[in-house]
mmCIF file of C-alpha atoms in Angstrom:
data_model
loop_
_atom_site.group_PDB
_atom_site.id
_atom_site.type_symbol
_atom_site.label_atom_id
_atom_site.label_comp_id
_atom_site.label_asym_id
_atom_site.label_seq_id
_atom_site.Cartn_x
_atom_site.Cartn_y
_atom_site.Cartn_z
ATOM 1 C CA MET A 215 -160.150 62.608 56.705
ATOM 2 C CA ASN A 216 -156.785 63.267 55.259
ATOM 3 C CA ASP A 217 -154.665 62.041 58.166
ATOM 4 C CA ILE A 218 -155.255 58.122 57.861
ATOM 5 C CA ARG A 219 -153.732 56.391 61.282
ATOM 6 C CA ASN A 220 -153.751 53.244 62.837
ATOM 7 C CA ILE A 221 -155.807 53.941 65.919
ATOM 8 C CA ALA A 222 -156.196 52.125 69.152
ATOM 9 C CA PHE A 223 -159.166 52.449 71.733
ATOM 10 C CA ILE A 224 -158.464 50.894 74.942
ATOM 11 C CA GLY A 225 -161.895 50.075 76.593
ATOM 12 C CA ALA A 226 -165.189 49.455 74.583
ATOM 13 C CA GLY A 227 -167.782 51.672 76.503
ATOM 14 C CA ASN A 228 -170.410 53.664 75.324
ATOM 15 C CA MET A 229 -168.052 56.712 74.437
ATOM 16 C CA THR A 230 -166.027 54.640 72.762
ATOM 17 C CA GLN A 231 -168.298 52.985 70.732
ATOM 18 C CA SER A 232 -169.628 56.541 70.064
ATOM 19 C CA ILE A 233 -166.562 57.933 68.841
ATOM 20 C CA VAL A 234 -165.535 54.977 66.494
ATOM 21 C CA GLY A 235 -168.992 54.937 64.963
ATOM 22 C CA GLY A 236 -168.398 58.725 64.092
ATOM 23 C CA MET A 237 -165.451 58.209 62.933
ATOM 24 C CA CYS A 238 -166.327 55.204 60.690
ATOM 25 C CA LYS A 239 -169.275 57.232 59.453
ATOM 26 C CA SER A 240 -167.419 60.058 58.569
ATOM 27 C CA GLY A 241 -165.344 57.852 56.260
ATOM 28 C CA TYR A 242 -162.393 56.745 58.401
ATOM 29 C CA PRO A 243 -161.567 52.871 57.293
ATOM 30 C CA ALA A 244 -162.625 50.315 60.043
ATOM 31 C CA ASP A 245 -159.587 48.404 59.014
ATOM 32 C CA LYS A 246 -157.150 50.978 60.450
ATOM 33 C CA VAL A 247 -159.259 51.209 64.010
ATOM 34 C CA TRP A 248 -158.257 48.646 66.713
ATOM 35 C CA VAL A 249 -160.620 48.262 70.026
ATOM 36 C CA SER A 250 -159.891 46.230 73.188
ATOM 37 C CA ASN A 251 -162.083 45.291 75.920
ATOM 38 C CA PRO A 252 -161.801 42.639 78.657
ATOM 39 C CA SER A 253 -165.472 41.328 77.975
ATOM 40 C CA ASP A 254 -166.635 40.443 74.296
ATOM 41 C CA ALA A 255 -170.030 41.434 74.177
ATOM 42 C CA LYS A 256 -169.272 44.895 73.690
ATOM 43 C CA LEU A 257 -166.581 43.798 70.983
ATOM 44 C CA GLU A 258 -168.815 41.403 69.124
ATOM 45 C CA LYS A 259 -171.299 44.283 68.549
ATOM 46 C CA MET A 260 -168.507 47.059 67.440
ATOM 47 C CA LYS A 261 -166.867 44.338 64.966
ATOM 48 C CA SER A 262 -170.594 43.142 63.404
ATOM 49 C CA GLU A 263 -171.800 46.737 63.317
ATOM 50 C CA LEU A 264 -168.648 48.567 62.122
ATOM 51 C CA GLY A 265 -166.372 46.078 60.915
ATOM 52 C CA VAL A 266 -163.323 47.252 63.122
ATOM 53 C CA ASN A 267 -160.826 45.092 64.395
ATOM 54 C CA THR A 268 -161.041 43.675 67.960
ATOM 55 C CA SER A 269 -159.245 42.166 71.018
ATOM 56 C CA ASN A 270 -158.975 41.270 74.534
ATOM 57 C CA ASP A 271 -155.430 42.104 74.917
ATOM 58 C CA ASN A 272 -154.443 45.841 75.208
ATOM 59 C CA LEU A 273 -151.110 44.850 73.889
ATOM 60 C CA GLU A 274 -152.218 43.557 70.705
ATOM 61 C CA VAL A 275 -154.152 46.556 69.931
ATOM 62 C CA VAL A 276 -151.692 49.026 70.899
ATOM 63 C CA ASN A 277 -148.791 47.156 68.882
ATOM 64 C CA ASN A 278 -150.718 47.704 65.999
ATOM 65 C CA ALA A 279 -151.557 51.621 66.393
ATOM 66 C CA ASP A 280 -150.067 54.808 65.760
ATOM 67 C CA ALA A 281 -152.425 56.607 68.219
ATOM 68 C CA ILE A 282 -153.804 54.958 71.392
ATOM 69 C CA VAL A 283 -157.077 56.297 72.918
ATOM 70 C CA LEU A 284 -157.177 55.721 76.498
ATOM 71 C CA SER A 285 -160.886 55.040 77.378
ATOM 72 C CA VAL A 286 -160.937 53.312 80.670
ATOM 73 C CA LYS A 287 -162.442 54.596 84.294
ATOM 74 C CA PRO A 288 -160.032 57.172 86.141
ATOM 75 C CA GLN A 289 -159.498 54.679 88.638
ATOM 76 C CA LEU A 290 -158.239 51.784 86.399
ATOM 77 C CA MET A 291 -155.963 54.315 84.339
ATOM 78 C CA ALA A 292 -152.853 53.674 87.028
ATOM 79 C CA GLU A 293 -152.941 49.930 86.069
ATOM 80 C CA VAL A 294 -153.691 50.038 82.512
ATOM 81 C CA CYS A 295 -150.800 52.550 82.120
ATOM 82 C CA ALA A 296 -148.527 50.678 83.952
ATOM 83 C CA HIS A 297 -148.841 47.393 82.096
ATOM 84 C CA LEU A 298 -148.271 49.375 78.816
ATOM 85 C CA ARG A 299 -145.391 51.079 79.709
ATOM 86 C CA GLU A 300 -143.897 47.761 80.637
ATOM 87 C CA ASN A 301 -144.431 46.218 77.847
ATOM 88 C CA VAL A 302 -144.551 48.635 74.845
ATOM 89 C CA HIS A 303 -141.092 49.648 74.257
ATOM 90 C CA ASN A 304 -141.910 52.382 71.549
ATOM 91 C CA LEU A 305 -144.840 54.859 73.452
ATOM 92 C CA THR A 306 -143.034 57.800 72.590
ATOM 93 C CA ASP A 307 -143.535 56.860 68.762
ATOM 94 C CA LYS A 308 -147.215 56.825 69.309
ATOM 95 C CA LEU A 309 -149.551 59.735 70.130
ATOM 96 C CA ILE A 310 -151.601 59.353 73.435
ATOM 97 C CA ILE A 311 -155.448 60.366 73.505
ATOM 98 C CA THR A 312 -156.920 60.480 76.968
ATOM 99 C CA ILE A 313 -160.458 60.956 77.348
ATOM 100 C CA ALA A 314 -160.616 60.120 81.150
ATOM 101 C CA ALA A 315 -162.278 63.193 83.511
ATOM 102 C CA GLY A 316 -159.967 64.328 86.232
ATOM 103 C CA ILE A 317 -156.450 63.107 85.531
ATOM 104 C CA ARG A 318 -154.039 65.754 84.100
ATOM 105 C CA ILE A 319 -151.218 65.580 81.609
ATOM 106 C CA PRO A 320 -148.300 65.285 84.183
ATOM 107 C CA LYS A 321 -149.811 62.615 85.781
ATOM 108 C CA TYR A 322 -149.461 60.508 82.307
ATOM 109 C CA ARG A 323 -146.041 61.590 82.090
ATOM 110 C CA GLU A 324 -145.771 60.083 85.569
ATOM 111 C CA TYR A 325 -147.546 56.789 84.288
ATOM 112 C CA LEU A 326 -146.251 56.292 80.963
ATOM 113 C CA GLY A 327 -142.970 58.514 80.530
ATOM 114 C CA GLU A 328 -141.755 62.107 80.276
ATOM 115 C CA ASN A 329 -141.163 62.169 76.505
ATOM 116 C CA ILE A 330 -144.855 60.785 75.549
ATOM 117 C CA ARG A 331 -146.762 62.724 72.911
ATOM 118 C CA ILE A 332 -150.119 63.750 74.936
ATOM 119 C CA ILE A 333 -153.802 65.317 74.181
ATOM 120 C CA ARG A 334 -156.350 65.384 76.603
ATOM 121 C CA VAL A 335 -159.874 64.867 75.227
ATOM 122 C CA MET A 336 -163.390 65.789 77.438
ATOM 123 C CA PRO A 337 -166.212 65.015 75.178
ATOM 124 C CA ASN A 338 -169.589 64.954 76.490
ATOM 125 C CA THR A 339 -172.770 62.355 76.565
ATOM 126 C CA PRO A 340 -174.440 64.250 73.214
ATOM 127 C CA SER A 341 -171.068 62.552 71.343
ATOM 128 C CA LEU A 342 -173.737 59.676 71.716
ATOM 129 C CA VAL A 343 -176.132 61.002 69.414
ATOM 130 C CA GLY A 344 -173.544 62.955 66.940
ATOM 131 C CA GLN A 345 -173.979 66.399 68.630
ATOM 132 C CA GLY A 346 -170.965 66.491 71.322
ATOM 133 C CA MET A 347 -169.028 69.263 72.398
ATOM 134 C CA SER A 348 -165.714 67.991 72.831
ATOM 135 C CA GLY A 349 -162.710 70.102 74.571
ATOM 136 C CA LEU A 350 -159.526 69.540 73.999
ATOM 137 C CA VAL A 351 -155.890 70.648 75.561
ATOM 138 C CA THR A 352 -152.198 69.435 74.888
ATOM 139 C CA ASP A 353 -148.733 70.937 75.936
ATOM 140 C CA ASN A 354 -145.743 71.299 73.970
ATOM 141 C CA SER A 355 -145.275 67.384 72.916
ATOM 142 C CA VAL A 356 -147.357 67.377 69.711
ATOM 143 C CA ASP A 357 -147.135 69.236 66.288
ATOM 144 C CA ASP A 358 -150.253 70.403 64.310
ATOM 145 C CA ALA A 359 -150.651 67.593 62.646
ATOM 146 C CA ASP A 360 -151.276 65.548 65.610
ATOM 147 C CA LYS A 361 -153.771 68.433 66.718
ATOM 148 C CA ASN A 362 -155.564 68.291 63.285
ATOM 149 C CA PHE A 363 -155.835 64.403 63.324
ATOM 150 C CA VAL A 364 -157.475 64.505 66.943
ATOM 151 C CA THR A 365 -159.621 67.114 65.793
ATOM 152 C CA GLU A 366 -160.879 65.724 62.834
ATOM 153 C CA ALA A 367 -161.368 62.499 64.822
ATOM 154 C CA PHE A 368 -163.660 64.019 67.334
ATOM 155 C CA ASN A 369 -165.446 66.048 64.487
ATOM 156 C CA GLY A 370 -167.132 62.911 63.994
ATOM 157 C CA VAL A 371 -169.226 63.354 67.034
ATOM 158 C CA GLY A 372 -170.169 67.043 67.305
ATOM 159 C CA GLU A 373 -167.774 69.959 67.533
ATOM 160 C CA THR A 374 -164.719 70.523 68.842
ATOM 161 C CA LEU A 375 -162.925 73.063 71.004
ATOM 162 C CA TRP A 376 -159.245 73.768 72.026
ATOM 163 C CA VAL A 377 -158.660 75.565 75.511
ATOM 164 C CA SER A 378 -155.321 77.024 76.395
ATOM 165 C CA ASP A 379 -154.571 74.954 79.443
ATOM 166 C CA GLU A 380 -156.303 72.291 81.880
ATOM 167 C CA ASP A 381 -157.629 74.714 84.130
ATOM 168 C CA GLN A 382 -159.758 75.697 81.125
ATOM 169 C CA LEU A 383 -160.511 72.208 80.598
ATOM 170 C CA ASP A 384 -161.985 72.033 83.952
ATOM 171 C CA ILE A 385 -164.358 75.109 83.204
ATOM 172 C CA LEU A 386 -165.372 73.443 80.003
ATOM 173 C CA GLY A 387 -166.159 70.172 82.068
ATOM 174 C CA ALA A 388 -168.069 72.370 84.389
ATOM 175 C CA VAL A 389 -170.194 73.708 81.519
ATOM 176 C CA ALA A 390 -170.057 71.211 78.272
ATOM 177 C CA GLY A 391 -169.396 67.964 80.109
ATOM 178 C CA SER A 392 -171.936 68.825 82.943
ATOM 179 C CA GLY A 393 -174.174 70.925 81.001
ATOM 180 C CA PRO A 394 -176.261 68.036 79.439
ATOM 181 C CA ALA A 395 -177.475 67.116 83.204
ATOM 182 C CA TYR A 396 -178.562 70.867 83.723
ATOM 183 C CA PHE A 397 -180.442 70.737 80.714
ATOM 184 C CA PHE A 398 -182.147 67.656 81.480
ATOM 185 C CA GLU A 399 -182.845 68.960 85.165
ATOM 186 C CA PHE A 400 -184.340 72.337 83.564
ATOM 187 C CA MET A 401 -186.466 70.380 80.810
ATOM 188 C CA ASP A 402 -187.676 67.917 83.528
ATOM 189 C CA SER A 403 -188.830 70.939 85.620
ATOM 190 C CA LEU A 404 -190.812 72.332 82.676
ATOM 191 C CA ALA A 405 -192.274 69.004 82.049
ATOM 192 C CA LYS A 406 -193.528 68.400 85.624
ATOM 193 C CA ALA A 407 -195.047 72.102 85.253
ATOM 194 C CA ALA A 408 -197.055 71.086 82.387
ATOM 195 C CA THR A 409 -198.385 67.988 84.006
ATOM 196 C CA GLU A 410 -199.273 69.758 86.972
ATOM 197 C CA LEU A 411 -201.412 71.917 84.788
ATOM 198 C CA GLY A 412 -203.299 69.144 83.153
ATOM 199 C CA PHE A 413 -200.670 67.546 80.455
ATOM 200 C CA ASP A 414 -200.130 64.157 80.219
ATOM 201 C CA ALA A 415 -196.555 62.993 81.113
ATOM 202 C CA GLU A 416 -195.912 61.764 77.460
ATOM 203 C CA LYS A 417 -197.001 65.155 75.579
ATOM 204 C CA ALA A 418 -195.428 67.251 78.184
ATOM 205 C CA ARG A 419 -192.099 65.575 77.316
ATOM 206 C CA ALA A 420 -192.560 65.931 73.437
ATOM 207 C CA MET A 421 -193.635 69.615 73.928
ATOM 208 C CA VAL A 422 -190.327 70.599 76.333
ATOM 209 C CA GLN A 423 -187.763 67.988 74.185
ATOM 210 C CA GLN A 424 -188.746 69.883 71.006
ATOM 211 C CA THR A 425 -189.057 73.322 72.182
ATOM 212 C CA CYS A 426 -185.377 72.549 73.653
ATOM 213 C CA LEU A 427 -184.061 71.687 69.976
ATOM 214 C CA GLY A 428 -185.476 74.260 68.379
ATOM 215 C CA ALA A 429 -184.376 76.853 70.939
ATOM 216 C CA ALA A 430 -180.866 75.260 70.377
ATOM 217 C CA GLN A 431 -180.869 75.287 66.922
ATOM 218 C CA MET A 432 -182.073 79.176 66.344
ATOM 219 C CA ALA A 433 -179.222 79.624 69.120
ATOM 220 C CA LYS A 434 -176.429 78.041 66.887
ATOM 221 C CA GLU A 435 -177.799 79.595 63.436
ATOM 222 C CA SER A 436 -178.179 83.080 64.767
ATOM 223 C CA GLU A 437 -175.689 85.854 64.790
ATOM 224 C CA LEU A 438 -177.361 87.361 67.831
ATOM 225 C CA SER A 439 -176.352 86.951 71.056
ATOM 226 C CA LEU A 440 -178.369 84.878 73.562
ATOM 227 C CA GLU A 441 -179.770 87.879 75.282
ATOM 228 C CA ASP A 442 -181.270 89.532 72.187
ATOM 229 C CA LEU A 443 -182.476 86.004 71.279
ATOM 230 C CA ARG A 444 -183.909 85.976 74.402
ATOM 231 C CA LYS A 445 -185.600 89.740 74.044
ATOM 232 C CA GLN A 446 -186.657 88.704 70.584
ATOM 233 C CA VAL A 447 -189.315 86.410 71.593
ATOM 234 C CA THR A 448 -189.996 88.667 74.667
ATOM 235 C CA SER A 449 -192.971 91.028 74.162
ATOM 236 C CA LYS A 450 -193.117 93.692 76.427
ATOM 237 C CA GLY A 451 -195.749 92.949 78.967
ATOM 238 C CA GLY A 452 -196.815 89.569 77.455
ATOM 239 C CA SER A 453 -196.848 86.094 79.221
ATOM 240 C CA THR A 454 -193.267 85.500 78.162
ATOM 241 C CA ALA A 455 -191.788 88.284 79.954
ATOM 242 C CA LYS A 456 -193.836 87.270 82.873
ATOM 243 C CA GLY A 457 -192.045 83.910 83.010
ATOM 244 C CA VAL A 458 -188.733 85.486 82.278
ATOM 245 C CA GLU A 459 -189.235 88.018 85.299
ATOM 246 C CA ALA A 460 -190.113 84.442 87.553
ATOM 247 C CA TYR A 461 -186.768 83.188 86.222
ATOM 248 C CA GLN A 462 -185.058 86.709 86.955
ATOM 249 C CA ASP A 463 -186.545 87.163 90.216
ATOM 250 C CA SER A 464 -185.163 83.957 91.274
ATOM 251 C CA ASP A 465 -182.077 84.614 90.291
ATOM 252 C CA LEU A 466 -181.127 82.305 87.352
ATOM 253 C CA HIS A 467 -177.828 83.655 86.653
ATOM 254 C CA GLY A 468 -176.477 83.610 90.146
ATOM 255 C CA ILE A 469 -177.831 79.564 90.326
ATOM 256 C CA SER A 470 -176.055 78.861 87.332
ATOM 257 C CA GLU A 471 -172.923 80.540 88.070
ATOM 258 C CA LYS A 472 -173.293 78.729 91.885
ATOM 259 C CA ALA A 473 -173.700 75.543 89.716
ATOM 260 C CA VAL A 474 -170.572 75.824 87.261
ATOM 261 C CA LYS A 475 -168.264 76.927 90.139
ATOM 262 C CA ALA A 476 -169.732 73.843 92.063
ATOM 263 C CA ALA A 477 -168.560 71.806 89.316
ATOM 264 C CA VAL A 478 -165.492 73.334 88.648
ATOM 265 C CA ASN A 479 -164.306 72.694 92.088
ATOM 266 C CA ARG A 480 -165.096 69.133 91.837
ATOM 267 C CA ASN A 481 -163.206 68.615 88.699
ATOM 268 C CA GLN A 482 -160.065 70.379 90.800
ATOM 269 C CA GLU A 483 -160.452 68.001 93.361
ATOM 270 C CA MET A 484 -161.014 65.022 91.519
ATOM 271 C CA ALA A 485 -157.596 65.985 89.596
ATOM 272 C CA LYS A 486 -155.989 65.562 93.125
ATOM 273 C CA LEU A 487 -157.391 61.714 93.478
ATOM 274 C CA PHE A 488 -154.962 60.733 90.716
#
């Protein structure tokens, strides 16, 4: 990573641990990373495993930072931001990065001041194993250097995708953010179908998870459309064709569309709560 800045994470939950771990594994200097958290257990783990700087004091880590990652629950965000605004005189000199769901950029301007530089990032849970899909959005407050810095940081835990506005981030959240749950639901249903036909649960899970992983890797490496990939493994009149037909008869496309729209609507409702 070419752009090395002092970066502070407020909150030391699973996502912070994943992002910081990914950054450090990618070569980011641990002594440039600061993490704050009210309790010590998570901080001690990160300090011992990664060598980053830790503190129970948000102001201490922020005052040492050029960039701040807000990684607290949405319901705590107003309180955390109010404390920063009251006590940090140069917030406009620092890049604000938030990974909280639901809170839109104009609200952060209310919380922290109109002139802040801010980028919203929506990572998903596979970031915990270095296979994340993070959506990013900003306004005209940041320059290309800020964008590149955040892109490189989150590339340490997977892939990144910039979107044009916060409405698109809601859609990305409904697909990539919520998507792992959809896949787990589908995988669980396949595994249960296998157990009902005689497999034990352990073997059924092993079969399903490796099949899912293999299919995802094929999709990632192939230039074919997803539809063409499906056709490639679906011999006319064969057993796969009968299985796919069963899904199509149940309107799998319609079910998926309904699920994504429901999640988008909830994302938009949540934006009004904060």
